[in-house]
GROMACS .gro file of C-alpha atoms in nm:
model
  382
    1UNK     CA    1  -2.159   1.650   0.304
    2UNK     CA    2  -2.159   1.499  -0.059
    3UNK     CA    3  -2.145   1.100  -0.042
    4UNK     CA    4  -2.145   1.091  -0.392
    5UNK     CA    5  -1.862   1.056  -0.609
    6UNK     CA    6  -1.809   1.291  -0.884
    7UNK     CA    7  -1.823   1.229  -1.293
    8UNK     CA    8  -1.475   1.191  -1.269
    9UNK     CA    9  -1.461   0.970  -1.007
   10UNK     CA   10  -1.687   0.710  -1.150
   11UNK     CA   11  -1.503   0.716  -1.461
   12UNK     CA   12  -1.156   0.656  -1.316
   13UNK     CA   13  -1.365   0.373  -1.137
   14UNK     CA   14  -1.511   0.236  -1.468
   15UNK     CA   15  -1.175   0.250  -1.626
   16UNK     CA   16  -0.980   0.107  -1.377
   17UNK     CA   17  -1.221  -0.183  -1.325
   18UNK     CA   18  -1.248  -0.207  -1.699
   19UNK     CA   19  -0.807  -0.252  -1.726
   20UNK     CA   20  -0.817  -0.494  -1.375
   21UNK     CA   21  -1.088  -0.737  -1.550
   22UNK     CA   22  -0.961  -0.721  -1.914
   23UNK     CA   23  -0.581  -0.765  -1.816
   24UNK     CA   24  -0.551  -0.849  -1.428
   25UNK     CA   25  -0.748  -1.103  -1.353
   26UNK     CA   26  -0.627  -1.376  -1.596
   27UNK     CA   27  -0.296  -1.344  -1.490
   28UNK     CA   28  -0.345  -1.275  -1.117
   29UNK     CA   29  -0.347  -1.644  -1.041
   30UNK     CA   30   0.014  -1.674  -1.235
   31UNK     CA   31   0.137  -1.373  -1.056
   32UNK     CA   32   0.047  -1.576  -0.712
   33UNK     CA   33   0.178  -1.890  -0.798
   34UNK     CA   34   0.513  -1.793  -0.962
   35UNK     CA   35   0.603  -1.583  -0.673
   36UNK     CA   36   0.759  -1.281  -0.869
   37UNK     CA   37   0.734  -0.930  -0.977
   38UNK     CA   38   0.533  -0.919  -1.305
   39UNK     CA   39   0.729  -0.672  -1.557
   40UNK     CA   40   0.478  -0.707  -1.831
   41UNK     CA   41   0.195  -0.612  -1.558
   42UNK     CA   42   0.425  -0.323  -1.467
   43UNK     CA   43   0.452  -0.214  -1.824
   44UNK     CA   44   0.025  -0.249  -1.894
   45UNK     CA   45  -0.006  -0.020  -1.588
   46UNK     CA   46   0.213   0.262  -1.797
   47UNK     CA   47  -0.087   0.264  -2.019
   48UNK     CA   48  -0.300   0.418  -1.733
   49UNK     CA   49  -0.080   0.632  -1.577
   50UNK     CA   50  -0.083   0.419  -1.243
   51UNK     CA   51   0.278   0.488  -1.133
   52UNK     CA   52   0.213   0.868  -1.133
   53UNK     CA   53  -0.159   0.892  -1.004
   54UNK     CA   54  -0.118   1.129  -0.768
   55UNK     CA   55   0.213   1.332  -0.961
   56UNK     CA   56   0.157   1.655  -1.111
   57UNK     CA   57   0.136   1.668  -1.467
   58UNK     CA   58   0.406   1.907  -1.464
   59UNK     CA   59   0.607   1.556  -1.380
   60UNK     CA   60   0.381   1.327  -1.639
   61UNK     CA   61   0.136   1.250  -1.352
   62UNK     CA   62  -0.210   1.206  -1.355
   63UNK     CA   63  -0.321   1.430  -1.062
   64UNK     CA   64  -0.525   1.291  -0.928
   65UNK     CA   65  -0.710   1.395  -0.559
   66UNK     CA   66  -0.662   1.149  -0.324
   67UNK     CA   67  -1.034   0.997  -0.304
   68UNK     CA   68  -1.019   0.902  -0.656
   69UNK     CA   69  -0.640   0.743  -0.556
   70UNK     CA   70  -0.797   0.522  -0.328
   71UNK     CA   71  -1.053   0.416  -0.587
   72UNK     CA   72  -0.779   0.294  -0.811
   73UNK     CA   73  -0.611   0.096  -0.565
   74UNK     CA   74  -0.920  -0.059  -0.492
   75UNK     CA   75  -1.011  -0.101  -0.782
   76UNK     CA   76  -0.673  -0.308  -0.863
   77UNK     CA   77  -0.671  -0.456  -0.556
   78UNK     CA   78  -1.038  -0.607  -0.620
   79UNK     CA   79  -0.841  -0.810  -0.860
   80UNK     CA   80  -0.458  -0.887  -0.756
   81UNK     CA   81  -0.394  -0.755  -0.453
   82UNK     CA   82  -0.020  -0.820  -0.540
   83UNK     CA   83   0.017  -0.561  -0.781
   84UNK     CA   84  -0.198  -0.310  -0.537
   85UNK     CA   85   0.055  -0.346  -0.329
   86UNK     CA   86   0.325  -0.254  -0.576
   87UNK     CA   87   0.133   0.074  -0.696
   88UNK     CA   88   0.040   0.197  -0.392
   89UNK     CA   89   0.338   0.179  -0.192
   90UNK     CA   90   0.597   0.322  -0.512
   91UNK     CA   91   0.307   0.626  -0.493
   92UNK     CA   92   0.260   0.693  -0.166
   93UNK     CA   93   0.552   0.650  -0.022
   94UNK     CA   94   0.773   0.616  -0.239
   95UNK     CA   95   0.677   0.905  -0.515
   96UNK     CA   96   0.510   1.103  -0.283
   97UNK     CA   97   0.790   1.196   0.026
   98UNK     CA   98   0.992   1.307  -0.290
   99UNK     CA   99   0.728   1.542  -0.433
  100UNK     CA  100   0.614   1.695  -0.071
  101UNK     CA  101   0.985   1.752   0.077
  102UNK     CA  102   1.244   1.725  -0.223
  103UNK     CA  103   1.412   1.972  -0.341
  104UNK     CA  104   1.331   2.096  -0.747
  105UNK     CA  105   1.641   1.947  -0.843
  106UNK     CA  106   1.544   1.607  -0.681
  107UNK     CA  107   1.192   1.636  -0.834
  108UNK     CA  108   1.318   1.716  -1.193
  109UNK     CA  109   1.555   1.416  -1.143
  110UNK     CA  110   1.348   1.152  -1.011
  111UNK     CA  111   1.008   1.234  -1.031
  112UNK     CA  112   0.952   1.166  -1.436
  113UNK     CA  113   1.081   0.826  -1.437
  114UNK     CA  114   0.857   0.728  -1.133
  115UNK     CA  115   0.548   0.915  -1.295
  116UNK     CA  116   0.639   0.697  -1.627
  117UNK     CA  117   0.723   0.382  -1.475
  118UNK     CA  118   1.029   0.393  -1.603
  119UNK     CA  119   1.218   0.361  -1.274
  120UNK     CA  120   1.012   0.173  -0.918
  121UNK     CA  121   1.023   0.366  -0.617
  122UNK     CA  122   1.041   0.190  -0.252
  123UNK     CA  123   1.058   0.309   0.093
  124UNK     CA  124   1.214   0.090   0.375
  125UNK     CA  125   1.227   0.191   0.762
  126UNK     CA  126   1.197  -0.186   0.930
  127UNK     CA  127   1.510  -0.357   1.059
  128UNK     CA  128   1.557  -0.684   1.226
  129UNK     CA  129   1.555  -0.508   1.567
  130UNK     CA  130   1.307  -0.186   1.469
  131UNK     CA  131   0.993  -0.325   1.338
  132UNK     CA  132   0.688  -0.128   1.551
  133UNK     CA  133   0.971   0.047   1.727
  134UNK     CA  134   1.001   0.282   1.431
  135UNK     CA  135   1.315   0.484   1.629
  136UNK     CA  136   1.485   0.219   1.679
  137UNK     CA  137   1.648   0.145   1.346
  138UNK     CA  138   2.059   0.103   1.370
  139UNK     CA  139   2.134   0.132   1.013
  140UNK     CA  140   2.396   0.397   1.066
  141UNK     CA  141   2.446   0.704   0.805
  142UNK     CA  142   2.803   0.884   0.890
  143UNK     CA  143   2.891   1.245   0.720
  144UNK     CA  144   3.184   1.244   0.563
  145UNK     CA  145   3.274   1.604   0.351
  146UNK     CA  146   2.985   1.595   0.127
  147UNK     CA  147   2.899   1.289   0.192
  148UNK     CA  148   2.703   1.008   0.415
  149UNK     CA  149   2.841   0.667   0.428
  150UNK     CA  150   2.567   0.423   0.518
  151UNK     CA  151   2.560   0.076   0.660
  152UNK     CA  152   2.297  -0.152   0.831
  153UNK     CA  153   2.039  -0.334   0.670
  154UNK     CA  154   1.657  -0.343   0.642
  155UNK     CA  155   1.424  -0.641   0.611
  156UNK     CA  156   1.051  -0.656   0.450
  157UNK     CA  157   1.135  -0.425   0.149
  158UNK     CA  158   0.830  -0.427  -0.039
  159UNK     CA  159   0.959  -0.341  -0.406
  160UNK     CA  160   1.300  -0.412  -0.287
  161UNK     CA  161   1.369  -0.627  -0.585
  162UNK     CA  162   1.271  -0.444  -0.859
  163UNK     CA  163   1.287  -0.090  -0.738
  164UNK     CA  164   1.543   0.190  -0.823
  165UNK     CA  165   1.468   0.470  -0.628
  166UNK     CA  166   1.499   0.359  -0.266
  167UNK     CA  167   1.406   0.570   0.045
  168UNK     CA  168   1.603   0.467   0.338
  169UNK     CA  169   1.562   0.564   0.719
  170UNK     CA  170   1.922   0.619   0.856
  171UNK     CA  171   2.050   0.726   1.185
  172UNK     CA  172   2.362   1.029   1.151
  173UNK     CA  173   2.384   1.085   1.544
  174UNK     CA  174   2.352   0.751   1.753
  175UNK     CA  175   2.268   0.972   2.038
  176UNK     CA  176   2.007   1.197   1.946
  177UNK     CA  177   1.719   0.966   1.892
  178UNK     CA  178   1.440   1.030   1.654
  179UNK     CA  179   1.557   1.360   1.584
  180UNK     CA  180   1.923   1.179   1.471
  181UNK     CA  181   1.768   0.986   1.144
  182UNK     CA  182   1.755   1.121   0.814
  183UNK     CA  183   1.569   1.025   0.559
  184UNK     CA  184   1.822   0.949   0.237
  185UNK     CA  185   1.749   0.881  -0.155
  186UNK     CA  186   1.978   0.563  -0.239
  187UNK     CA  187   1.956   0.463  -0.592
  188UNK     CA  188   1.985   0.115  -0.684
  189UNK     CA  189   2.318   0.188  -0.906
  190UNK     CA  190   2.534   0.334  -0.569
  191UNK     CA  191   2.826   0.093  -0.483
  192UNK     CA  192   2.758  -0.131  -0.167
  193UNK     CA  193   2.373  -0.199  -0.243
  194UNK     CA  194   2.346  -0.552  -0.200
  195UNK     CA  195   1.942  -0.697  -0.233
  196UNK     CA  196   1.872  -0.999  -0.056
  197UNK     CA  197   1.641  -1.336  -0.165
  198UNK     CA  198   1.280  -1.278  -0.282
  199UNK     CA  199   1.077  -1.357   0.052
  200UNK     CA  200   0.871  -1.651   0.021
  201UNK     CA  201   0.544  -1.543   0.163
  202UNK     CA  202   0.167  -1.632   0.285
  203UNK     CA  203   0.025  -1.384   0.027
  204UNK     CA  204   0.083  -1.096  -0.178
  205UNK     CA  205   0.321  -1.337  -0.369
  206UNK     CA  206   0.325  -1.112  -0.647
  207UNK     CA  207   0.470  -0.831  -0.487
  208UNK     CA  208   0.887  -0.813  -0.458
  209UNK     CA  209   1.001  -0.886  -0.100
  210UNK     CA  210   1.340  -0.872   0.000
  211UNK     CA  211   1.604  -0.756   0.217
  212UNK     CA  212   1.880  -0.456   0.170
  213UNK     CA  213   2.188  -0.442   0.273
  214UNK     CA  214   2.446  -0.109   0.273
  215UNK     CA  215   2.777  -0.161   0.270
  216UNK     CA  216   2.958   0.182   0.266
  217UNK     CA  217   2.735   0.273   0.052
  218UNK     CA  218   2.831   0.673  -0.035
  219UNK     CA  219   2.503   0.882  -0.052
  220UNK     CA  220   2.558   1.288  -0.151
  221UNK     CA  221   2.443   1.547   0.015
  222UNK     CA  222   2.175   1.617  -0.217
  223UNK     CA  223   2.016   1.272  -0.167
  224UNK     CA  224   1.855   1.373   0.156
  225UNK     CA  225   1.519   1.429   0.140
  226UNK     CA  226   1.404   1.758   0.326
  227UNK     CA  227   1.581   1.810   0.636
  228UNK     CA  228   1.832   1.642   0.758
  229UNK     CA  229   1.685   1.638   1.118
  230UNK     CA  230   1.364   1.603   1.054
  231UNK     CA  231   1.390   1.250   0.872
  232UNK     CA  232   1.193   1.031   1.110
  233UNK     CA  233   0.885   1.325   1.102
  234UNK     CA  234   0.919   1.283   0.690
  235UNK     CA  235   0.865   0.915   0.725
  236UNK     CA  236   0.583   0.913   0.969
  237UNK     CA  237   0.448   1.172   0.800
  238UNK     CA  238   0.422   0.963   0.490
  239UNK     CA  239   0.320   0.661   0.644
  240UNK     CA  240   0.014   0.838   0.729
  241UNK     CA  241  -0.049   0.845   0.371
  242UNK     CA  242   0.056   0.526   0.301
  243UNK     CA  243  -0.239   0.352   0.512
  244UNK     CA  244  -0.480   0.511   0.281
  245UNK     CA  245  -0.342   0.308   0.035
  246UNK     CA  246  -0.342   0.019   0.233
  247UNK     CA  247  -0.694   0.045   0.311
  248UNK     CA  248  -0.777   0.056   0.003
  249UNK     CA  249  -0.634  -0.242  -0.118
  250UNK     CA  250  -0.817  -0.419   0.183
  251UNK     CA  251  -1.118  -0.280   0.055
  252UNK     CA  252  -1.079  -0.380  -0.279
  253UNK     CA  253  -0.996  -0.742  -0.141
  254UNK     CA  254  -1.309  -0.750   0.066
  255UNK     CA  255  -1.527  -0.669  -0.229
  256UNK     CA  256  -1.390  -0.942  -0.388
  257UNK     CA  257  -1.447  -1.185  -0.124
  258UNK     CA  258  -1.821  -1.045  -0.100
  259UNK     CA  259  -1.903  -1.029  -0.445
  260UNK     CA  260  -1.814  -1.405  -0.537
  261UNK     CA  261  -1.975  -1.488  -0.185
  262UNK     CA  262  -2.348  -1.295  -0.337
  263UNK     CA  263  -2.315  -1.459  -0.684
  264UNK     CA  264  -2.291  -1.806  -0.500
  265UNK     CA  265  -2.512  -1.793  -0.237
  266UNK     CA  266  -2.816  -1.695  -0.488
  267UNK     CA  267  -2.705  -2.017  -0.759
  268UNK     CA  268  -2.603  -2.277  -0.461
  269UNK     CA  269  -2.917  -2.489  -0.422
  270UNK     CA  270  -2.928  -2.695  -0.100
  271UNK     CA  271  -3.264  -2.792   0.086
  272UNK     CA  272  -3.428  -2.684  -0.293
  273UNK     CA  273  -3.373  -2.355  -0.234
  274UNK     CA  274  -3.054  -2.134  -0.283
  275UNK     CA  275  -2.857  -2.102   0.054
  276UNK     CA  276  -2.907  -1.694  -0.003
  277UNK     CA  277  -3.220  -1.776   0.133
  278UNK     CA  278  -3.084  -1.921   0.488
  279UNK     CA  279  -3.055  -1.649   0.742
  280UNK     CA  280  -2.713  -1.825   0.809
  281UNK     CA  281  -2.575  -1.695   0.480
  282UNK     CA  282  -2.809  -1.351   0.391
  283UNK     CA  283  -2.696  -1.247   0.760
  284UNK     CA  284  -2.351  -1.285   0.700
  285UNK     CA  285  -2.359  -1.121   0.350
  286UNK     CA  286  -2.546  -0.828   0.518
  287UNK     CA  287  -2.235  -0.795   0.759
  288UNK     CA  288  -2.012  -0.782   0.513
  289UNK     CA  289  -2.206  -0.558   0.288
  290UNK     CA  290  -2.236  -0.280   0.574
  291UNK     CA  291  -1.873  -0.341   0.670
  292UNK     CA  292  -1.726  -0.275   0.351
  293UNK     CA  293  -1.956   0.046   0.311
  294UNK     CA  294  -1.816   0.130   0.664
  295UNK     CA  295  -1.448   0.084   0.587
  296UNK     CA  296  -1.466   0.272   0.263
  297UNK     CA  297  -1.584   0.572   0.390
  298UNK     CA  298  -1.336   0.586   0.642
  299UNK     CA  299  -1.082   0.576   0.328
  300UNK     CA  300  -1.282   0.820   0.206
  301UNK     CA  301  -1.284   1.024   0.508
  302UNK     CA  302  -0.917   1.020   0.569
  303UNK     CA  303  -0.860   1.135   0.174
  304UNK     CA  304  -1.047   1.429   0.187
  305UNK     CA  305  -0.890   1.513   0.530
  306UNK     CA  306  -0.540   1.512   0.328
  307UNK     CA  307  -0.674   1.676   0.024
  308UNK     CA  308  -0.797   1.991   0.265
  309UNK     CA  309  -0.439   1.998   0.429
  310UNK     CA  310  -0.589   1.905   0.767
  311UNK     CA  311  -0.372   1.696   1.028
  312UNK     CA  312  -0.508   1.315   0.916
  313UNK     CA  313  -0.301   1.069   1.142
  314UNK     CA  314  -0.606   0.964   1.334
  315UNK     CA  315  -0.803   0.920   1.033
  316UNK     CA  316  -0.574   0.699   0.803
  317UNK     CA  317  -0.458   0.456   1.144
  318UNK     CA  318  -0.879   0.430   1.155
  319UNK     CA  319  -0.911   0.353   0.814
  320UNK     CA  320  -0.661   0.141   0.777
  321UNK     CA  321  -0.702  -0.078   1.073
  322UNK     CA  322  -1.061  -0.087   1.007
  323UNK     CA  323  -1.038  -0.167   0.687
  324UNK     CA  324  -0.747  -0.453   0.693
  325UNK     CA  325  -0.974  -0.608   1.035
  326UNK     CA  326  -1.272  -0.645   0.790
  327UNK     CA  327  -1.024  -0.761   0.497
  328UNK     CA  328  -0.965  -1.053   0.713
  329UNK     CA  329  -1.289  -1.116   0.815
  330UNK     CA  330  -1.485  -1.107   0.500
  331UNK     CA  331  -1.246  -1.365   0.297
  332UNK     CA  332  -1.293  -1.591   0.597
  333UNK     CA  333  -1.665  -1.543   0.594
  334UNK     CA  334  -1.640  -1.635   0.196
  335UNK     CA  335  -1.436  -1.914   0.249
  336UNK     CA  336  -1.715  -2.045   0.498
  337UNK     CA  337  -1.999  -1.968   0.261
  338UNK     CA  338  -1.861  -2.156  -0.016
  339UNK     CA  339  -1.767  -2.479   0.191
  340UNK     CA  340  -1.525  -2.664   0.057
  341UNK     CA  341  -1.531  -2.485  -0.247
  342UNK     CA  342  -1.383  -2.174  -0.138
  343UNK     CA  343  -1.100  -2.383   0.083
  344UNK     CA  344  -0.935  -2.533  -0.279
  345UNK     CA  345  -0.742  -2.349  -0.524
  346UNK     CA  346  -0.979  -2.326  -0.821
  347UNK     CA  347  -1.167  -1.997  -0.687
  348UNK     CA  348  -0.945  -1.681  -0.557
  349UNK     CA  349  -1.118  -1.693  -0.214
  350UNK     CA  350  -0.824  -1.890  -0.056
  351UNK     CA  351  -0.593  -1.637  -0.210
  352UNK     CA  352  -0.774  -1.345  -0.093
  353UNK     CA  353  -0.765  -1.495   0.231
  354UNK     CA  354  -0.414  -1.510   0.223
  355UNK     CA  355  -0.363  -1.143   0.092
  356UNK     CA  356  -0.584  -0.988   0.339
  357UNK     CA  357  -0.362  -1.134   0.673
  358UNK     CA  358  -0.091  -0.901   0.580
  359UNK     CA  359  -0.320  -0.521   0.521
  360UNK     CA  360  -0.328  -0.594   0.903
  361UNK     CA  361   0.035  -0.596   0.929
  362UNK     CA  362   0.263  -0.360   0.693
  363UNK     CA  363   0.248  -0.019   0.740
  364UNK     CA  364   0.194  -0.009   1.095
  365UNK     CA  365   0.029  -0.306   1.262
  366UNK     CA  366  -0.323  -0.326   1.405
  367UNK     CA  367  -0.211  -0.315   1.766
  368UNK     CA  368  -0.010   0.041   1.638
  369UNK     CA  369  -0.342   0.212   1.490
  370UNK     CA  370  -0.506   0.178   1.785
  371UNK     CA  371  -0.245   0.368   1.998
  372UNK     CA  372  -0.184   0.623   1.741
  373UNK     CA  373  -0.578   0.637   1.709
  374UNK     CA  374  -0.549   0.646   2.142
  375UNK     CA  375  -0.344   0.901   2.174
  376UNK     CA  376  -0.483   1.162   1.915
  377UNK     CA  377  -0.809   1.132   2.081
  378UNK     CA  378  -0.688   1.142   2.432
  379UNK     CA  379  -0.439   1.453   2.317
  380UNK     CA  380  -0.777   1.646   2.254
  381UNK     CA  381  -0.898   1.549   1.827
  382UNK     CA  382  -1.218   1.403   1.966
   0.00000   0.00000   0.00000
């Protein structure tokens, strides 16, 4: 095994940390506080292809493999988590489902415009009465000729604002369970779309947040993606790749956290001597040195595993509840390091803090990695 990155690699890192720096992180703390989707943010991340990373050129994607994915993510997220949160989830899974299972006509119509930017992609499964219970949704789509008429809502839309390509998880037989929900392509210009109020939330403030509702909404035919049947295997299929992403915006929001909490502790003087120097603080920096290292190889780990086509469930749920545990508990070691520094609004530690809660939430809480993780290993993938 290689633990090295490639050429590549390390320049997509050096670029990506080079546009985060220069452009995020001035405006990261404006992003936070005004509680809104950033459109000039969105239009700087044209510039480096970030809403295609993964696409094919063929589409106007970068094409990129999936390790060098989760660097940019990180890389972002290392910076404003926020707008992490809005690339990753409009690539993985909301770009990617359409590239993997749509049709060539539903790649040549949507797939440009996400690749560009042009047009945000989101995917929404949770309901007010399905949240872990994934087959559980009630949002109800009924076929009609050549049609589906759709109804229900969904709640926790990240994107949902500002996106126009919208992946919905829809029941067509209230009977059949999983194997009666479809996964459908509802665009935000389709009669009966009504979004809800921005959520105001703990963190990732900068990221659009809302509820959708579908009133007889009329989705063709060609709007479902893949088979009709096998919607809810499309979506848990992507949400596999979406933790990757996830992880690696809890990643990137630990590094943060650890690299302010190293530049501190060795110019903090207290007892004449900088508190790096206190086995209170140098052990706790150590932790969260070899924790980070930990958590982004699992990323890495689980990349790679997609990238070579082999069966990666156990591997992303790992990575990402690994990663979005040690999210958490870096920021609060920060915080602690810094005193009362790191508890007021001056330094970003408070708002990483706040950012990293939710990487152990979204995309399948902690408490769900560590069945799926429980039941691939007891089903034999040791």
């Amino acid at each position: 095994m290689n633990f090295q990155l490639t050429e590549k690699q390390k320049l997509i890192r050096r670029r990506i940390r080079t546009f985060s720096e220069d452009f995020l992180a001035p405006v990261a703390p404006i992003i936070d506080r005004e509680l809104k989707f950033s459109w000039e943010t969105a239009r700087e991340l044209k510039k480096i292809n970030a809403w295609g990373i993964q696409l094919p050129q063929k589409y106007g994607g970068a094409e990129l493999d999936s390790i060098s994915y989760a660097i940019c993510i990180e890389e972002i997220a290392r910076v404003c988590a926020s707008t992490a949160l809005n690339v990753t989830v409009h690539n993985s899974v909301g770009a990617f489902p359409i590239y993997k299972w749509g049709t060539e006509k539903q790649k040549e119509k949507y797939l440009y415009d996400l690749a560009s930017g042009n047009k945000i992609a989101a995917f929404t499964w949770t309901e007010p009465n399905a949240g872990s219970d994934a087959g559980g949704i009630e949002s109800l789509a009924i076929e009609e000729d050549d049609k589906f008429i759709l109804n229900g809502s969904k709640i926790f839309v990240t994107n949902g604002g500002v996106a126009s390509i919208i992946l919905v998880g829809a029941k067509y037989q209230k009977s059949d369970g999983n194997h009666g929900i479809g996964t459908f392509i509802v665009e935000k210009e389709m009669d009966g779309l009504e979004i809800g109020d921005t959520e105001d939330k703990l963190g990732m403030r900068g990221s659009s947040t809302t509820s959708l509702y579908f009133h007889d909404i009329e989705i063709p035919k060609t709007n479902i993606l893949g088979r009709l049947d096998d919607g809810f295997k499309i979506a848990m299929k992507t949400l596999n790749v979406g933790r990757i992403g996830i992880a690696a915006q809890a990643v990137g929001i630990a590094q943060a956290a650890y690299e302010y909490s190293v530049k501190y502790a060795k110019g903090r003087i207290q007892f004449n001597k900088p508190i790096s120097q206190f086995e209170g603080i140098s052990f706790k920096l150590a932790d969260m040195a070899t924790d980070i290292d930990a958590a982004r190889l699992l990323v890495y780990k689980a990349a790679n595993f997609k990238d070579l086509n082999r069966p990666f469930a156990k591997e992303s749920a790992m990575c990402k509840y690994y990663a979005s545990k040690i999210a958490r508990e870096i920021t609060q070691k920060a915080i602690q390091i810094h005193g009362g520094y790191g508890y007021m609004k001056d330094l970003p530690l408070e708002r990483f803090y706040r950012d990293s809660k939710v990487t152990e939430i979204y995309e399948g809480t902690s408490e769900i990695m560590k069945l799926i993780i429980a039941q691939q290993i007891l089903r034999g993938d040791l």
